[in-house]
PDB file of C-alpha atoms and ligand atoms in Angstrom:
ATOM      1  CA  UNK A  14      87.277-228.667  38.076  1.00  0.00           C
ATOM      2  CA  UNK A  15      84.051-227.538  36.429  1.00  0.00           C
ATOM      3  CA  UNK A  16      84.053-225.017  33.614  1.00  0.00           C
ATOM      4  CA  UNK A  17      81.684-222.056  33.859  1.00  0.00           C
ATOM      5  CA  UNK A  18      78.670-222.319  31.589  1.00  0.00           C
ATOM      6  CA  UNK A  19      79.170-220.335  28.417  1.00  0.00           C
ATOM      7  CA  UNK A  20      76.328-217.941  29.295  1.00  0.00           C
ATOM      8  CA  UNK A  21      78.071-217.247  32.626  1.00  0.00           C
ATOM      9  CA  UNK A  22      81.347-216.282  30.975  1.00  0.00           C
ATOM     10  CA  UNK A  23      82.409-212.729  31.938  1.00  0.00           C
ATOM     11  CA  UNK A  24      82.688-211.734  28.266  1.00  0.00           C
ATOM     12  CA  UNK A  25      78.978-212.552  27.786  1.00  0.00           C
ATOM     13  CA  UNK A  26      78.072-210.333  30.727  1.00  0.00           C
ATOM     14  CA  UNK A  27      80.148-207.537  29.208  1.00  0.00           C
ATOM     15  CA  UNK A  28      78.398-207.966  25.842  1.00  0.00           C
ATOM     16  CA  UNK A  29      74.996-207.917  27.543  1.00  0.00           C
ATOM     17  CA  UNK A  30      75.908-204.823  29.557  1.00  0.00           C
ATOM     18  CA  UNK A  31      77.164-203.072  26.405  1.00  0.00           C
ATOM     19  CA  UNK A  32      74.004-203.995  24.496  1.00  0.00           C
ATOM     20  CA  UNK A  33      71.821-202.708  27.351  1.00  0.00           C
ATOM     21  CA  UNK A  34      73.854-199.495  27.607  1.00  0.00           C
ATOM     22  CA  UNK A  35      73.545-198.982  23.854  1.00  0.00           C
ATOM     23  CA  UNK A  36      69.790-199.596  23.918  1.00  0.00           C
ATOM     24  CA  UNK A  37      69.400-197.246  26.887  1.00  0.00           C
ATOM     25  CA  UNK A  38      71.429-194.551  25.123  1.00  0.00           C
ATOM     26  CA  UNK A  39      69.262-194.811  22.016  1.00  0.00           C
ATOM     27  CA  UNK A  40      66.055-194.663  24.102  1.00  0.00           C
ATOM     28  CA  UNK A  41      67.382-191.626  25.971  1.00  0.00           C
ATOM     29  CA  UNK A  42      68.337-189.943  22.694  1.00  0.00           C
ATOM     30  CA  UNK A  43      64.847-190.574  21.324  1.00  0.00           C
ATOM     31  CA  UNK A  44      63.227-189.186  24.482  1.00  0.00           C
ATOM     32  CA  UNK A  45      65.497-186.145  24.398  1.00  0.00           C
ATOM     33  CA  UNK A  46      64.441-184.929  20.929  1.00  0.00           C
ATOM     34  CA  UNK A  47      60.775-185.373  21.727  1.00  0.00           C
ATOM     35  CA  UNK A  48      61.204-183.405  24.953  1.00  0.00           C
ATOM     36  CA  UNK A  49      62.541-180.465  22.937  1.00  0.00           C
ATOM     37  CA  UNK A  50      59.742-180.550  20.344  1.00  0.00           C
ATOM     38  CA  UNK A  51      58.006-177.259  19.574  1.00  0.00           C
ATOM     39  CA  UNK A  52      54.711-179.170  19.464  1.00  0.00           C
ATOM     40  CA  UNK A  53      55.149-180.651  22.936  1.00  0.00           C
ATOM     41  CA  UNK A  54      51.863-180.226  24.814  1.00  0.00           C
ATOM     42  CA  UNK A  55      50.008-178.898  21.764  1.00  0.00           C
ATOM     43  CA  UNK A  56      46.710-180.267  20.514  1.00  0.00           C
ATOM     44  CA  UNK A  57      47.730-183.189  18.232  1.00  0.00           C
ATOM     45  CA  UNK A  58      44.698-182.517  16.042  1.00  0.00           C
ATOM     46  CA  UNK A  59      46.729-179.769  14.345  1.00  0.00           C
ATOM     47  CA  UNK A  60      49.252-182.381  13.167  1.00  0.00           C
ATOM     48  CA  UNK A  61      46.985-185.371  12.602  1.00  0.00           C
ATOM     49  CA  UNK A  62      43.647-183.842  11.696  1.00  0.00           C
ATOM     50  CA  UNK A  63      40.245-184.030  13.326  1.00  0.00           C
ATOM     51  CA  UNK A  64      38.120-187.165  13.540  1.00  0.00           C
ATOM     52  CA  UNK A  65      35.616-185.736  11.066  1.00  0.00           C
ATOM     53  CA  UNK A  66      36.389-185.449   7.374  1.00  0.00           C
ATOM     54  CA  UNK A  67      38.017-182.132   6.518  1.00  0.00           C
ATOM     55  CA  UNK A  68      37.128-180.005   3.541  1.00  0.00           C
ATOM     56  CA  UNK A  69      40.109-179.126   1.355  1.00  0.00           C
ATOM     57  CA  UNK A  70      40.561-175.579   2.679  1.00  0.00           C
ATOM     58  CA  UNK A  71      40.242-176.708   6.296  1.00  0.00           C
ATOM     59  CA  UNK A  72      42.909-179.379   5.747  1.00  0.00           C
ATOM     60  CA  UNK A  73      45.239-176.979   3.930  1.00  0.00           C
ATOM     61  CA  UNK A  74      44.895-174.347   6.681  1.00  0.00           C
ATOM     62  CA  UNK A  75      45.489-176.931   9.427  1.00  0.00           C
ATOM     63  CA  UNK A  76      48.549-178.353   7.691  1.00  0.00           C
ATOM     64  CA  UNK A  77      49.983-174.857   7.152  1.00  0.00           C
ATOM     65  CA  UNK A  78      49.488-174.111  10.863  1.00  0.00           C
ATOM     66  CA  UNK A  79      51.286-177.343  11.785  1.00  0.00           C
ATOM     67  CA  UNK A  80      54.114-176.635   9.320  1.00  0.00           C
ATOM     68  CA  UNK A  81      54.542-173.153  10.830  1.00  0.00           C
ATOM     69  CA  UNK A  82      55.142-174.808  14.215  1.00  0.00           C
ATOM     70  CA  UNK A  83      57.580-177.280  12.632  1.00  0.00           C
ATOM     71  CA  UNK A  84      59.563-174.426  11.051  1.00  0.00           C
ATOM     72  CA  UNK A  85      60.336-173.129  14.570  1.00  0.00           C
ATOM     73  CA  UNK A  86      61.103-176.574  15.967  1.00  0.00           C
ATOM     74  CA  UNK A  87      64.666-177.257  17.143  1.00  0.00           C
ATOM     75  CA  UNK A  88      64.290-181.006  16.472  1.00  0.00           C
ATOM     76  CA  UNK A  89      62.789-180.769  12.995  1.00  0.00           C
ATOM     77  CA  UNK A  90      65.425-183.034  11.414  1.00  0.00           C
ATOM     78  CA  UNK A  91      65.261-185.674  14.155  1.00  0.00           C
ATOM     79  CA  UNK A  92      61.474-185.723  13.852  1.00  0.00           C
ATOM     80  CA  UNK A  93      61.576-186.043  10.072  1.00  0.00           C
ATOM     81  CA  UNK A  94      64.178-188.819  10.123  1.00  0.00           C
ATOM     82  CA  UNK A  95      62.174-190.687  12.763  1.00  0.00           C
ATOM     83  CA  UNK A  96      59.046-190.446  10.603  1.00  0.00           C
ATOM     84  CA  UNK A  97      60.908-191.623   7.501  1.00  0.00           C
ATOM     85  CA  UNK A  98      62.597-194.530   9.283  1.00  0.00           C
ATOM     86  CA  UNK A  99      59.433-195.713  11.006  1.00  0.00           C
ATOM     87  CA  UNK A 100      57.287-195.055   7.919  1.00  0.00           C
ATOM     88  CA  UNK A 101      54.794-192.925   9.822  1.00  0.00           C
ATOM     89  CA  UNK A 102      51.687-193.114   7.651  1.00  0.00           C
ATOM     90  CA  UNK A 103      49.749-190.135   9.017  1.00  0.00           C
ATOM     91  CA  UNK A 104      50.228-186.559  10.060  1.00  0.00           C
ATOM     92  CA  UNK A 105      52.767-183.801   9.793  1.00  0.00           C
ATOM     93  CA  UNK A 106      56.236-184.852  10.927  1.00  0.00           C
ATOM     94  CA  UNK A 107      59.309-182.691  10.503  1.00  0.00           C
ATOM     95  CA  UNK A 108      57.232-180.183   8.565  1.00  0.00           C
ATOM     96  CA  UNK A 109      56.118-182.628   5.872  1.00  0.00           C
ATOM     97  CA  UNK A 110      52.786-184.284   5.153  1.00  0.00           C
ATOM     98  CA  UNK A 111      52.554-188.020   4.551  1.00  0.00           C
ATOM     99  CA  UNK A 112      52.550-187.475   0.772  1.00  0.00           C
ATOM    100  CA  UNK A 113      55.569-185.155   0.961  1.00  0.00           C
ATOM    101  CA  UNK A 114      57.453-187.740   3.051  1.00  0.00           C
ATOM    102  CA  UNK A 115      56.650-190.462   0.520  1.00  0.00           C
ATOM    103  CA  UNK A 116      57.962-188.222  -2.263  1.00  0.00           C
ATOM    104  CA  UNK A 117      61.137-187.537  -0.260  1.00  0.00           C
ATOM    105  CA  UNK A 118      61.680-191.277   0.274  1.00  0.00           C
ATOM    106  CA  UNK A 119      61.259-191.877  -3.480  1.00  0.00           C
ATOM    107  CA  UNK A 120      63.771-189.104  -4.290  1.00  0.00           C
ATOM    108  CA  UNK A 121      66.243-190.544  -1.791  1.00  0.00           C
ATOM    109  CA  UNK A 122      65.774-194.041  -3.205  1.00  0.00           C
ATOM    110  CA  UNK A 123      66.261-192.864  -6.792  1.00  0.00           C
ATOM    111  CA  UNK A 124      69.345-190.816  -5.877  1.00  0.00           C
ATOM    112  CA  UNK A 125      70.795-193.920  -4.174  1.00  0.00           C
ATOM    113  CA  UNK A 126      70.154-195.892  -7.362  1.00  0.00           C
ATOM    114  CA  UNK A 127      71.906-193.191  -9.380  1.00  0.00           C
ATOM    115  CA  UNK A 128      74.840-193.131  -6.954  1.00  0.00           C
ATOM    116  CA  UNK A 129      75.074-196.935  -6.901  1.00  0.00           C
ATOM    117  CA  UNK A 130      75.154-197.104 -10.704  1.00  0.00           C
ATOM    118  CA  UNK A 131      77.562-194.198 -11.189  1.00  0.00           C
ATOM    119  CA  UNK A 132      80.917-195.229 -12.652  1.00  0.00           C
ATOM    120  CA  UNK A 133      83.695-195.495 -10.107  1.00  0.00           C
ATOM    121  CA  UNK A 134      86.875-193.509 -10.684  1.00  0.00           C
ATOM    122  CA  UNK A 135      89.778-195.531 -12.064  1.00  0.00           C
ATOM    123  CA  UNK A 136      92.575-196.255  -9.603  1.00  0.00           C
TER     124      UNK A 136
HETATM  125  S1  SF4 B 228      59.106-181.002  13.639  1.00  0.00           S
HETATM  126 FE1  SF4 B 228      56.953-180.493  13.947  1.00  0.00          FE
HETATM  127  S2  SF4 B 228      55.932-182.429  14.423  1.00  0.00           S
HETATM  128 FE2  SF4 B 228      58.130-182.740  14.654  1.00  0.00          FE
HETATM  129  S3  SF4 B 228      58.550-182.443  16.803  1.00  0.00           S
HETATM  130 FE3  SF4 B 228      58.884-180.498  15.792  1.00  0.00          FE
HETATM  131  S4  SF4 B 228      56.963-179.389  15.893  1.00  0.00           S
HETATM  132 FE4  SF4 B 228      56.532-181.529  16.389  1.00  0.00          FE
END
């Protein structure tokens, strides 16, 4: 009697199906928050800037307009976390500029260092 190949074993098919279902669920979740974005269908120039160089006031006004949209956005947190995780280098995401996101990442990193070095309570 021949044994089934290991890649044909039913448990492997179950693992593959679970992995695919998990990947599909995460893709659907990602698509869902973007579908609910307040900026959906808007001119992306507001969030990423024009192709020409902006003067300081023009940039500040554009970023404030984008942030005003973000303040009304129901998926602000999902957007911000996506930008932080994927290290989005440009534009307004979750109501923060690239420099503000970098500062937030530094604060999070330093608070993790503080938490990691904090003394543990005695048992
Ligand atoms: S938080 Fe701002 S950039 Fe992000 S999806 Fe909402 S409106 Fe768009």
